mmCIF file of C-alpha atoms in Angstrom:
data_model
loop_
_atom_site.group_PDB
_atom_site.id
_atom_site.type_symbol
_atom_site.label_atom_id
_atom_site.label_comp_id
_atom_site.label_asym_id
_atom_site.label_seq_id
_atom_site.Cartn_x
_atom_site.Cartn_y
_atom_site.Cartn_z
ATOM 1 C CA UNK K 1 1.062 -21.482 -11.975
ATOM 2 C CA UNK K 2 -1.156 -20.231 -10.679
ATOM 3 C CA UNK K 3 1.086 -19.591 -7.163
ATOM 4 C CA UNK K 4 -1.214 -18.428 -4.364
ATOM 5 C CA UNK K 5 0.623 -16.503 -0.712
ATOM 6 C CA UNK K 6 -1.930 -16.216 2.095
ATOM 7 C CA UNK K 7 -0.395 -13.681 4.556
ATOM 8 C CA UNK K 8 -2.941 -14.400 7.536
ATOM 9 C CA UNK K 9 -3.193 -14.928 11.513
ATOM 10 C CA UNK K 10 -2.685 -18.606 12.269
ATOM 11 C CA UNK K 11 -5.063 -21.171 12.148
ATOM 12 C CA UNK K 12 -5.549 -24.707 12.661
ATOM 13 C CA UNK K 13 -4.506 -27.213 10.130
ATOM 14 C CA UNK K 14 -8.554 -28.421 9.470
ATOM 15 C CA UNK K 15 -9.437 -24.953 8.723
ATOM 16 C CA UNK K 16 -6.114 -24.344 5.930
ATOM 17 C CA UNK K 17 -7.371 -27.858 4.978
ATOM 18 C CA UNK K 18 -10.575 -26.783 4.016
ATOM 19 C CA UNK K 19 -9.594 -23.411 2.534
ATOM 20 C CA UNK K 20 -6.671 -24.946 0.353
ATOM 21 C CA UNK K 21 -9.790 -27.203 -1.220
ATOM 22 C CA UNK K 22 -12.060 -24.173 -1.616
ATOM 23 C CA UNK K 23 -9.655 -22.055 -2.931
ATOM 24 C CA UNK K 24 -8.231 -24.619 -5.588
ATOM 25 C CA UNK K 25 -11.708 -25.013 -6.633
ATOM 26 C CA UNK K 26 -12.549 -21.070 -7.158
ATOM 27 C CA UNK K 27 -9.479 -21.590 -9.808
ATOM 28 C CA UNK K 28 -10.950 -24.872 -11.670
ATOM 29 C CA UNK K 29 -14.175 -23.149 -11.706
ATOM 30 C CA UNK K 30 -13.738 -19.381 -12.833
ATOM 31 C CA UNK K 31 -9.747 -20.415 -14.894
ATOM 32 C CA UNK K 32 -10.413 -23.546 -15.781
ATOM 33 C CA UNK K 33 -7.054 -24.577 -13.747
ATOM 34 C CA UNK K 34 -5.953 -28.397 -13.310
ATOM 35 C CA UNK K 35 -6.051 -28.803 -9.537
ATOM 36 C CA UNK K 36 -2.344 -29.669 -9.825
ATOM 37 C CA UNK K 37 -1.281 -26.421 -10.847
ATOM 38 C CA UNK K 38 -2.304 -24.392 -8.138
ATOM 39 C CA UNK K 39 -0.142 -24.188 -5.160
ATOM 40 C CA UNK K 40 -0.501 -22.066 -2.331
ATOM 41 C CA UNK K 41 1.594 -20.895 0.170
ATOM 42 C CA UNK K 42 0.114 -20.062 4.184
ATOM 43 C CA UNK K 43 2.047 -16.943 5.483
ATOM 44 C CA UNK K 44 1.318 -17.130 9.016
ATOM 45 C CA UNK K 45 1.955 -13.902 11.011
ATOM 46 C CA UNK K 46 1.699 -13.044 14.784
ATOM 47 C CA UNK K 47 -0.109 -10.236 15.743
ATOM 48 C CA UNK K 48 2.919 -8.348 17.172
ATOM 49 C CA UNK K 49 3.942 -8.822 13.510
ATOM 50 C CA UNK K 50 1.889 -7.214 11.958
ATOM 51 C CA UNK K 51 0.348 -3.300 12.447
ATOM 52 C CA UNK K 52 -2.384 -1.642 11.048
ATOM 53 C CA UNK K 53 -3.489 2.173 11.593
ATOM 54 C CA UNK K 54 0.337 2.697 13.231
ATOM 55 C CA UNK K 55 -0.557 0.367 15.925
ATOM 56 C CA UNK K 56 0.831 -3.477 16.418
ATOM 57 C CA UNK K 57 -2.274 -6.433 16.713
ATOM 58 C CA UNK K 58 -0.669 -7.398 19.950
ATOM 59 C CA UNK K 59 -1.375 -3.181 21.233
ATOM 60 C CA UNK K 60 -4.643 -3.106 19.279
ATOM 61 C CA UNK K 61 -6.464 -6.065 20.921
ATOM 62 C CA UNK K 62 -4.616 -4.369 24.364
ATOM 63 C CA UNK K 63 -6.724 -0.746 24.135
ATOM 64 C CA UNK C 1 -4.462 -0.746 0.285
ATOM 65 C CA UNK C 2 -1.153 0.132 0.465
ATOM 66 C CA UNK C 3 0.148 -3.206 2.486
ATOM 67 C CA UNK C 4 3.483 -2.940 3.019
ATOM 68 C CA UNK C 5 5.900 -6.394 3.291
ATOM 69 C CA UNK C 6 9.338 -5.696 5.319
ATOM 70 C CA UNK C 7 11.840 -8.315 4.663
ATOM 71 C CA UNK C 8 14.668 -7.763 8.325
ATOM 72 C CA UNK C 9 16.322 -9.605 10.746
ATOM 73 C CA UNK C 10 14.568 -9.869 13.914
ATOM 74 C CA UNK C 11 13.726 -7.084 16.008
ATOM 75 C CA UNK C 12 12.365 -6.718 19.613
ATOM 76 C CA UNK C 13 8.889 -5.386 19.825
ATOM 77 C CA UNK C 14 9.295 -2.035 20.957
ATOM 78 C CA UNK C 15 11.461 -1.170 17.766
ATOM 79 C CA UNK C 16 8.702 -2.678 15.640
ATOM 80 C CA UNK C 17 6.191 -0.650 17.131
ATOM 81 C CA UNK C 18 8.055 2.612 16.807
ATOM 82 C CA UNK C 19 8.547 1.896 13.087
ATOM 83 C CA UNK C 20 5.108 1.046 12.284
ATOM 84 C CA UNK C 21 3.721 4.017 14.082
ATOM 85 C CA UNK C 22 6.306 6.214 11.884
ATOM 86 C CA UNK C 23 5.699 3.795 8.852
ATOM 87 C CA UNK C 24 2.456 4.814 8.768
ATOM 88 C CA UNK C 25 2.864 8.415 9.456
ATOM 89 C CA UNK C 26 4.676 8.405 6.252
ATOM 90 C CA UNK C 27 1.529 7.292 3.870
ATOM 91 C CA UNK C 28 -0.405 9.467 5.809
ATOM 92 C CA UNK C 29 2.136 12.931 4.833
ATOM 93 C CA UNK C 30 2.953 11.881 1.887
ATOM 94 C CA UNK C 31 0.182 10.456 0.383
ATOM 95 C CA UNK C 32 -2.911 11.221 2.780
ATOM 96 C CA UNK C 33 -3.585 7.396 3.100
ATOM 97 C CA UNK C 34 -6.179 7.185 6.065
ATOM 98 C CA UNK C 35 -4.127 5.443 8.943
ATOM 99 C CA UNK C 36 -6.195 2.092 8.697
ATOM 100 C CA UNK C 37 -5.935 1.896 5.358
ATOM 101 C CA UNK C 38 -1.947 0.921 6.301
ATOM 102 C CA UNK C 39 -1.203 -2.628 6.819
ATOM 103 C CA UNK C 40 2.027 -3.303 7.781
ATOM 104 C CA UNK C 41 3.569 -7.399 7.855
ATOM 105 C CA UNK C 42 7.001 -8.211 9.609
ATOM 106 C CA UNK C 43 8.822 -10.909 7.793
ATOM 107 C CA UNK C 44 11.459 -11.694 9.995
ATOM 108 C CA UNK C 45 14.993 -13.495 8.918
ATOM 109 C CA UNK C 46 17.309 -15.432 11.252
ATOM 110 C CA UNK C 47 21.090 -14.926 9.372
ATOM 111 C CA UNK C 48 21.332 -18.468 8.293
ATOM 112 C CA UNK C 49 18.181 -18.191 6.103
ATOM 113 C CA UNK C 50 19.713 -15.140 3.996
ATOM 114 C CA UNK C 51 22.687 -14.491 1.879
ATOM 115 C CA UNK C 52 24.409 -11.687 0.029
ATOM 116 C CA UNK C 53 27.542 -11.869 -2.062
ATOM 117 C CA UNK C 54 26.844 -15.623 -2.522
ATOM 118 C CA UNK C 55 27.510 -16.172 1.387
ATOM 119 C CA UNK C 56 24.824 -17.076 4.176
ATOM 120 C CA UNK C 57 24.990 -14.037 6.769
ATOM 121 C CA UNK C 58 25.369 -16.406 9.224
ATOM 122 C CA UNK C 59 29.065 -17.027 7.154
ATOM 123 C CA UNK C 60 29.497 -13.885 6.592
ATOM 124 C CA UNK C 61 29.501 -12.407 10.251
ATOM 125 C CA UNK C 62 31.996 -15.591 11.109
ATOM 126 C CA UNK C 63 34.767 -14.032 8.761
ATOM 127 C CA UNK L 1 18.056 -5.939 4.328
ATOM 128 C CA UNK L 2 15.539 -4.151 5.288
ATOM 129 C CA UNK L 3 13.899 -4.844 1.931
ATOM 130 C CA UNK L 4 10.318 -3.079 1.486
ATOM 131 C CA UNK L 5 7.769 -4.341 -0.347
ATOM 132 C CA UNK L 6 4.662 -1.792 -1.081
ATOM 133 C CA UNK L 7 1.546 -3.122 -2.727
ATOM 134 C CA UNK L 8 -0.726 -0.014 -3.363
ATOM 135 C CA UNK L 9 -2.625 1.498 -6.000
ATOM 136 C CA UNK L 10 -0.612 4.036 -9.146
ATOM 137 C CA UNK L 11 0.853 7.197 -7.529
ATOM 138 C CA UNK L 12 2.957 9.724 -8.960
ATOM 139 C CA UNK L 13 6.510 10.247 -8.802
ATOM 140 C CA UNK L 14 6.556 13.084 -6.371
ATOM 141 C CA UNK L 15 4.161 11.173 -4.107
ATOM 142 C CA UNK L 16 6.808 8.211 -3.854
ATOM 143 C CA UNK L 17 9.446 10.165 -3.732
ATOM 144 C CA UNK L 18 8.611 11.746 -0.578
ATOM 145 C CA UNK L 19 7.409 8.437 0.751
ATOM 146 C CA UNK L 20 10.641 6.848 0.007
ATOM 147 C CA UNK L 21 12.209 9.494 2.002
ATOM 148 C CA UNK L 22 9.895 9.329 4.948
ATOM 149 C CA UNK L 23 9.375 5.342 4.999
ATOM 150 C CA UNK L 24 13.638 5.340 4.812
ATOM 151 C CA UNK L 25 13.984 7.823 7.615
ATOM 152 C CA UNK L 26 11.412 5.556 9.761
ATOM 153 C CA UNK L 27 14.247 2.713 9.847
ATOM 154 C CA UNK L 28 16.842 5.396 10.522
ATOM 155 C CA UNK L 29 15.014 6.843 13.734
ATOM 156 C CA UNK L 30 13.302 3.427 14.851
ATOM 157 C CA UNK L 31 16.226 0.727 13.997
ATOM 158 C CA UNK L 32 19.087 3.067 13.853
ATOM 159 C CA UNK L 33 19.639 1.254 9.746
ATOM 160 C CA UNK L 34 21.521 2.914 7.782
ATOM 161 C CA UNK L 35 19.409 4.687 4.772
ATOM 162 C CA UNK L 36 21.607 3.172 2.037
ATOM 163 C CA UNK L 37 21.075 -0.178 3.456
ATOM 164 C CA UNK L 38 17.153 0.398 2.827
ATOM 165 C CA UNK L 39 15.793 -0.646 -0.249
ATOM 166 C CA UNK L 40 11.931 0.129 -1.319
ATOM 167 C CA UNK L 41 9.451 -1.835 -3.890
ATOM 168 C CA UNK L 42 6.623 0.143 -5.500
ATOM 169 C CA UNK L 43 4.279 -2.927 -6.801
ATOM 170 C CA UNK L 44 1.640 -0.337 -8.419
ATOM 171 C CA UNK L 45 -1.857 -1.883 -8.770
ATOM 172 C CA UNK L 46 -4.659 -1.135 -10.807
ATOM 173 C CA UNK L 47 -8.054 -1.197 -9.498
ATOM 174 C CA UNK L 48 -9.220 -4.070 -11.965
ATOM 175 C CA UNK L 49 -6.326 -6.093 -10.607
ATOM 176 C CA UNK L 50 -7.120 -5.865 -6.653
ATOM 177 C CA UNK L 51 -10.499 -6.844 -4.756
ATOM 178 C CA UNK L 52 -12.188 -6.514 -1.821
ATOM 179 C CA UNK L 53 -15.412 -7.888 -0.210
ATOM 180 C CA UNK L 54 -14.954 -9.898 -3.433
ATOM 181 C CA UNK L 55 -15.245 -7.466 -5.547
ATOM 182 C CA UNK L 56 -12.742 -5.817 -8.267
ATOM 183 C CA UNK L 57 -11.982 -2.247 -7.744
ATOM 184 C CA UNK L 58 -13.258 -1.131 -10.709
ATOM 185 C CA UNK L 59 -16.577 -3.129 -9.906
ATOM 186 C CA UNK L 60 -16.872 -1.279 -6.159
ATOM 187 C CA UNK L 61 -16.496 2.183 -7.592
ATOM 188 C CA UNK L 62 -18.942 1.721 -10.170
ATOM 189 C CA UNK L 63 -22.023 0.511 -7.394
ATOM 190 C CA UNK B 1 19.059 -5.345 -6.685
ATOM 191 C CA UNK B 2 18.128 -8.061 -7.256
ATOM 192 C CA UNK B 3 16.170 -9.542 -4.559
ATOM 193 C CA UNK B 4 15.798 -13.117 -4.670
ATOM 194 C CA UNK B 5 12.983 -14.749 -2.600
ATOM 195 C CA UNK B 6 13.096 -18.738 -2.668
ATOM 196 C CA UNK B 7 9.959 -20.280 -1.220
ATOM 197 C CA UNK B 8 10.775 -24.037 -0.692
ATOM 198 C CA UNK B 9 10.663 -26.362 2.241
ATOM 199 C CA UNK B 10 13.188 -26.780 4.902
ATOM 200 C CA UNK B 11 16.481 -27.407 3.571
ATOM 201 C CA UNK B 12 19.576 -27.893 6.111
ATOM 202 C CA UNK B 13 22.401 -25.081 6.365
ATOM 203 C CA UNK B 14 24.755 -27.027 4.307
ATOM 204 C CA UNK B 15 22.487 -27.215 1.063
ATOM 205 C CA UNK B 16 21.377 -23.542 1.640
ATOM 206 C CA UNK B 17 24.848 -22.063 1.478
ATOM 207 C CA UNK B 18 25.414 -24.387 -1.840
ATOM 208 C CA UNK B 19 22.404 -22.865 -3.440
ATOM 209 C CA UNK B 20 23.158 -19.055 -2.134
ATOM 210 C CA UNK B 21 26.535 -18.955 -3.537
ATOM 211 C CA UNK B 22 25.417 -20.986 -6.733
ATOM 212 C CA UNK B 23 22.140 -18.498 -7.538
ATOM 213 C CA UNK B 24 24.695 -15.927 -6.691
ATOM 214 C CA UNK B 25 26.814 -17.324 -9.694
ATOM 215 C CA UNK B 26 24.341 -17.082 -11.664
ATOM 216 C CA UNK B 27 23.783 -13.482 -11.535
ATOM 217 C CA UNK B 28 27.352 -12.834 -11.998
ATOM 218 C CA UNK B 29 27.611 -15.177 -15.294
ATOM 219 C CA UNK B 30 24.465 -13.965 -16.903
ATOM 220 C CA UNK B 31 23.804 -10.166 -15.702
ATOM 221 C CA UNK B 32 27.115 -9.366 -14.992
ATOM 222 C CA UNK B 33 26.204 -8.257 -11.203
ATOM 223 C CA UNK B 34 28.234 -7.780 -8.728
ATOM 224 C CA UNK B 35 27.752 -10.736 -6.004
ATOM 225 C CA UNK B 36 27.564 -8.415 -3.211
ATOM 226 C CA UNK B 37 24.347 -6.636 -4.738
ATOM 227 C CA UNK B 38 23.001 -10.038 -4.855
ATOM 228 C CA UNK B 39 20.860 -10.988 -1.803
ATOM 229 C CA UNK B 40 18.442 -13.986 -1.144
ATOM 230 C CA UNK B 41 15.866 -15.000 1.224
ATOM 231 C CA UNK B 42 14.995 -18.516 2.006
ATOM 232 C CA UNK B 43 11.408 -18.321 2.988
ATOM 233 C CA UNK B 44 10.978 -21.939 4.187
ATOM 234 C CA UNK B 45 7.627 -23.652 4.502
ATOM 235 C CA UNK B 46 6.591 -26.816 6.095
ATOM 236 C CA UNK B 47 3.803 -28.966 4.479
ATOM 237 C CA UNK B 48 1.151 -28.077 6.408
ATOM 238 C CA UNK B 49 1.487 -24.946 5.471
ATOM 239 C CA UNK B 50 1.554 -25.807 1.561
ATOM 240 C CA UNK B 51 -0.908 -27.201 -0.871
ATOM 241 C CA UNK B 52 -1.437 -28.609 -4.159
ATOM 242 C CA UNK B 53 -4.083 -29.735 -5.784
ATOM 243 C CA UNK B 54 -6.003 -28.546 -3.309
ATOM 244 C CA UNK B 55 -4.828 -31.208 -0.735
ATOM 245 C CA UNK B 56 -2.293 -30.070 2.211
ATOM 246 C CA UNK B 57 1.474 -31.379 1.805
ATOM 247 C CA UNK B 58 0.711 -33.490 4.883
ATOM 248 C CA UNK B 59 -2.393 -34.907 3.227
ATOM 249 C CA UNK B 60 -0.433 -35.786 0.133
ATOM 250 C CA UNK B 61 2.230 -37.593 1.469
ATOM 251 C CA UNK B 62 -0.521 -39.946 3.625
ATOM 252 C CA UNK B 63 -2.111 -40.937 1.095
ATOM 253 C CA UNK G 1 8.359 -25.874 -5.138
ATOM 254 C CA UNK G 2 10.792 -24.113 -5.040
ATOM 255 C CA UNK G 3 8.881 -20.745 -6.070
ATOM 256 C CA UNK G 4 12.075 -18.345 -7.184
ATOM 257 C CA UNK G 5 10.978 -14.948 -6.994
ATOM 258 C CA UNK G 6 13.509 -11.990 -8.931
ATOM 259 C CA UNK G 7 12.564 -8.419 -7.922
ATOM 260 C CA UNK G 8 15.325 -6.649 -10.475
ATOM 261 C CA UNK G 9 15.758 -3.817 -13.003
ATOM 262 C CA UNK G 10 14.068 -4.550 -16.858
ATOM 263 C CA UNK G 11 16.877 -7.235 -18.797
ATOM 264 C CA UNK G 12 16.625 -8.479 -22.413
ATOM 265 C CA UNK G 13 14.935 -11.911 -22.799
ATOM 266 C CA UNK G 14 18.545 -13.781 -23.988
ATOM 267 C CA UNK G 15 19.989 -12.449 -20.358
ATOM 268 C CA UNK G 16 16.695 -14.181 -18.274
ATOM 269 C CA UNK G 17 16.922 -17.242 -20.519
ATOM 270 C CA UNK G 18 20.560 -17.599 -19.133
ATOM 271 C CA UNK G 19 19.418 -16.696 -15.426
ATOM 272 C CA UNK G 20 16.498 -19.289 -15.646
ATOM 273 C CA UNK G 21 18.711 -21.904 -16.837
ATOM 274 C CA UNK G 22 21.689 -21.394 -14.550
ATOM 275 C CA UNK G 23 19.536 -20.771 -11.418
ATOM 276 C CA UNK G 24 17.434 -23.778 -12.458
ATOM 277 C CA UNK G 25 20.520 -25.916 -12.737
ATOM 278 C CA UNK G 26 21.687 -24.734 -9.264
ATOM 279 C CA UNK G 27 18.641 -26.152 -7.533
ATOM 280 C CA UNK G 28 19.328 -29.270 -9.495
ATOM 281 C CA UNK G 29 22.694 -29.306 -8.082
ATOM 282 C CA UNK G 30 22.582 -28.155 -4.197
ATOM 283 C CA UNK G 31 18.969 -29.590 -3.932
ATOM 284 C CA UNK G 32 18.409 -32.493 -5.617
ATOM 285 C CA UNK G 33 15.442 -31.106 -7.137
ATOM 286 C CA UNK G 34 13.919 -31.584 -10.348
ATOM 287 C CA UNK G 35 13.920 -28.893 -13.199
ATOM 288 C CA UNK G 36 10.231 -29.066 -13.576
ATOM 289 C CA UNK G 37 9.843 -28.440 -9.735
ATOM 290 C CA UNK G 38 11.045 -25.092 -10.164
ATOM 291 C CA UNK G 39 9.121 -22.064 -11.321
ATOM 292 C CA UNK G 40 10.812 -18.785 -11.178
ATOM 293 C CA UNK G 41 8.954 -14.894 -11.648
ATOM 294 C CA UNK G 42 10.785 -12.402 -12.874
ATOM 295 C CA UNK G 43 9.645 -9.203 -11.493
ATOM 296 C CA UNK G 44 10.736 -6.406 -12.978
ATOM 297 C CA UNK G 45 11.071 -2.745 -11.575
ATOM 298 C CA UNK G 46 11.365 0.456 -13.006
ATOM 299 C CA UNK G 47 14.240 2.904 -11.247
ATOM 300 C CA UNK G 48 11.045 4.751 -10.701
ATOM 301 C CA UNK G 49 9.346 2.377 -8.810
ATOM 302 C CA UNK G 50 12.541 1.480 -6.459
ATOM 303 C CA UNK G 51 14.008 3.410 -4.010
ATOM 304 C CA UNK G 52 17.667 3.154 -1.835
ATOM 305 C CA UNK G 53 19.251 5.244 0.481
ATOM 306 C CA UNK G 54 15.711 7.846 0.348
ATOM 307 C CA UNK G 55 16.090 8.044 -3.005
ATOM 308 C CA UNK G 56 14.411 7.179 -5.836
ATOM 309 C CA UNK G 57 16.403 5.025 -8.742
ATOM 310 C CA UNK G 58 15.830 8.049 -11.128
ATOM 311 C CA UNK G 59 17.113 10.528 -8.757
ATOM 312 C CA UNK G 60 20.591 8.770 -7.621
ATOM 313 C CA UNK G 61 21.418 8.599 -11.409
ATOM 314 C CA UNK G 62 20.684 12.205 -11.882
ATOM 315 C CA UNK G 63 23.055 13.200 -9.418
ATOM 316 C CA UNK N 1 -6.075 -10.012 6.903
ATOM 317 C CA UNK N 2 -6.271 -11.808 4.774
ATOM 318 C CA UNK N 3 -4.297 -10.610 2.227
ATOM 319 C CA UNK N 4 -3.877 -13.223 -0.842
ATOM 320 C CA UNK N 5 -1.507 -12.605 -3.477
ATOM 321 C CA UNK N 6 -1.779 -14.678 -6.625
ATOM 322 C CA UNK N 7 1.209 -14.788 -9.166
ATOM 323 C CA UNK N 8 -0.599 -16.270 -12.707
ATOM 324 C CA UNK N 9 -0.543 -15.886 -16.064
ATOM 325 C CA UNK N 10 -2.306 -12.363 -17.956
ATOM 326 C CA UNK N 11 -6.400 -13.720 -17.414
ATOM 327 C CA UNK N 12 -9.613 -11.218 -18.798
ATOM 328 C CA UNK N 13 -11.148 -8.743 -16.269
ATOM 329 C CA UNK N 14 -14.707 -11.267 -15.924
ATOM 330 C CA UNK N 15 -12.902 -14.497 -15.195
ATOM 331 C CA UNK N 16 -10.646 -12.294 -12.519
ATOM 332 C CA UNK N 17 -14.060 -11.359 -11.322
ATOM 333 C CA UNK N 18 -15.584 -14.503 -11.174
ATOM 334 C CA UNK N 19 -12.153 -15.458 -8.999
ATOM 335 C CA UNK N 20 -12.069 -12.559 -6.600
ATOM 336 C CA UNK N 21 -16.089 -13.641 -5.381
ATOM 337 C CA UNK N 22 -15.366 -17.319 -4.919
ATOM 338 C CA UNK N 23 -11.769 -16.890 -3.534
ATOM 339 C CA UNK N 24 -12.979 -14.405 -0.842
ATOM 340 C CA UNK N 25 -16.209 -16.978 -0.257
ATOM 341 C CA UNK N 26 -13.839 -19.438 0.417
ATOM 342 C CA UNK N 27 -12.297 -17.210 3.557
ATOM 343 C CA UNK N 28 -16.293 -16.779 4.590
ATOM 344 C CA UNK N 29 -16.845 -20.386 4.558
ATOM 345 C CA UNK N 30 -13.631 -22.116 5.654
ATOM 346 C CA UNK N 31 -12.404 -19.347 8.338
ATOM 347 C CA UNK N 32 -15.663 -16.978 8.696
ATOM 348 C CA UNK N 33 -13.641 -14.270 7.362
ATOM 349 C CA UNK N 34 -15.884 -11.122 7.283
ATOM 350 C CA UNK N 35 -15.823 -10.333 3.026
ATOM 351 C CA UNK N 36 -14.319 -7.066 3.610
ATOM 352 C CA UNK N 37 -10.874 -8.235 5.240
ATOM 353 C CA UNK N 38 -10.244 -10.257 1.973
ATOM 354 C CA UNK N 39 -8.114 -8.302 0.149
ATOM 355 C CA UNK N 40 -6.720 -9.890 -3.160
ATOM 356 C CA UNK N 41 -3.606 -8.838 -5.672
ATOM 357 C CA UNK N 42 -3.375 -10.382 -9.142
ATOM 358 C CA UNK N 43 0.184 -10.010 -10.235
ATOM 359 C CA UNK N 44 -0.171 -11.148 -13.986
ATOM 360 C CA UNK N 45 2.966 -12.377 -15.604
ATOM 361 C CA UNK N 46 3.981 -12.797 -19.084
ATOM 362 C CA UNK N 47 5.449 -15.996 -20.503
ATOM 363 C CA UNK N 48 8.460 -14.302 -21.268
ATOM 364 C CA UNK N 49 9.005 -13.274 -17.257
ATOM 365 C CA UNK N 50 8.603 -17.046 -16.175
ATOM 366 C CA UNK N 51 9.920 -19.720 -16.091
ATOM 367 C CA UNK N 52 9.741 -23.597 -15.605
ATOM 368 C CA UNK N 53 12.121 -26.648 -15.909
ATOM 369 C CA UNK N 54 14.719 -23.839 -16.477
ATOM 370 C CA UNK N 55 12.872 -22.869 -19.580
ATOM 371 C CA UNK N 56 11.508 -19.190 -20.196
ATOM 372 C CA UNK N 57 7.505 -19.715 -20.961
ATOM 373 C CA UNK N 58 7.853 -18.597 -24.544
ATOM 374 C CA UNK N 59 10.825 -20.785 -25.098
ATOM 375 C CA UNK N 60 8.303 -24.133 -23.714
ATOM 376 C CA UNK N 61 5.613 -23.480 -25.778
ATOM 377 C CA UNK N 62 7.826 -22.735 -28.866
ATOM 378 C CA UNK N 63 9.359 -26.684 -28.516
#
């Protein structure tokens, strides 16, 4: 533990690089965590996979 | 808030954009969540990656 | 399957039961499922354990 | 009930219908479910979608 | 990894000792993995806070 | 999007605080997230609802 799930739009592997380093170090800084024992997981979702206010991304970037 | 996760099998676009409009109706009726305020993620599972009564569903429908 | 996950803040019983009941009829009209084959989540958060803008909840109602 | 939600990396059919029926065993053994109100979802991640110790999976195995 | 997550009903702590070790062991056995490589979160639900066929948990037992 | 869920152990409201700023700063700086469309879940966990090397948490830090 700590087990951290990112459910986000995709991005490139240099930009999850740099947030998986950022993010371990919030949790060393404010827990106290070993680096070690934070894992995260990158939930990558399409746009037509996601909806917000009723509508699907893919219809929402469309109007 | 709310985000809502929906573990299915795949589904063709259309269908996904019918239940997200209705989805979202529903917060909106039953708990007068502003339509935004509803996110909405699509976790989609082939057969082979899911199981009930110990079998794979991809098993399952070959029985 | 479908399995629904709901992150959202406490509601009361009433609320979520006519949510259930709304968000299962959804995948009745829109997938054709069939409502026992529907099963709903209610992960209840409180305010102190979401954030936002990187603040707590508790933290943006008091400014 | 219950919901089981394995995140792991990619494992091939064979080892995945081991695993369901032997989680599913499990349930029966210690809860006394029934298998068929047992289901499971593999959520399978590659390493570059994973880190630890705030390095990527991919980084971690080049070094 | 694997990350074993159990959405279920409340159990006693002697019936999720048994789970956790029989579930462990059957990731030791299909996988190849080791023990420690496993975590697994129980998370447990009220019949208040699940719902199946429309219907909240409390309700189907009531009728 | 993002939404970041974070399974860890029970942690006081400040250091939760201190996590929530930096995590979210970490979206700003690595993917130039606006702060806002951060939103983060802490789902705390007792010892007794984990567990590790097919060990309950209370049950490892007993031995």
């Amino acid at each position: 533990m700590p087990i951290v799930t990112i459910q986000q739009f995709p991005r490139d592997t240099e930009q999850k690089r740099e947030l998986a380093a950022r993010v371990t170090q919030a949790f060393v800084d404010a827990y106290g965590s070993s680096p070690e024992s934070v894992q995260i997981f990158f939930q990558e979702t399409e746009k037509h996979d996601w909806a917000k206010g009723g509508k699907l991304g893919d219809d929402k970037q469309a109007t």
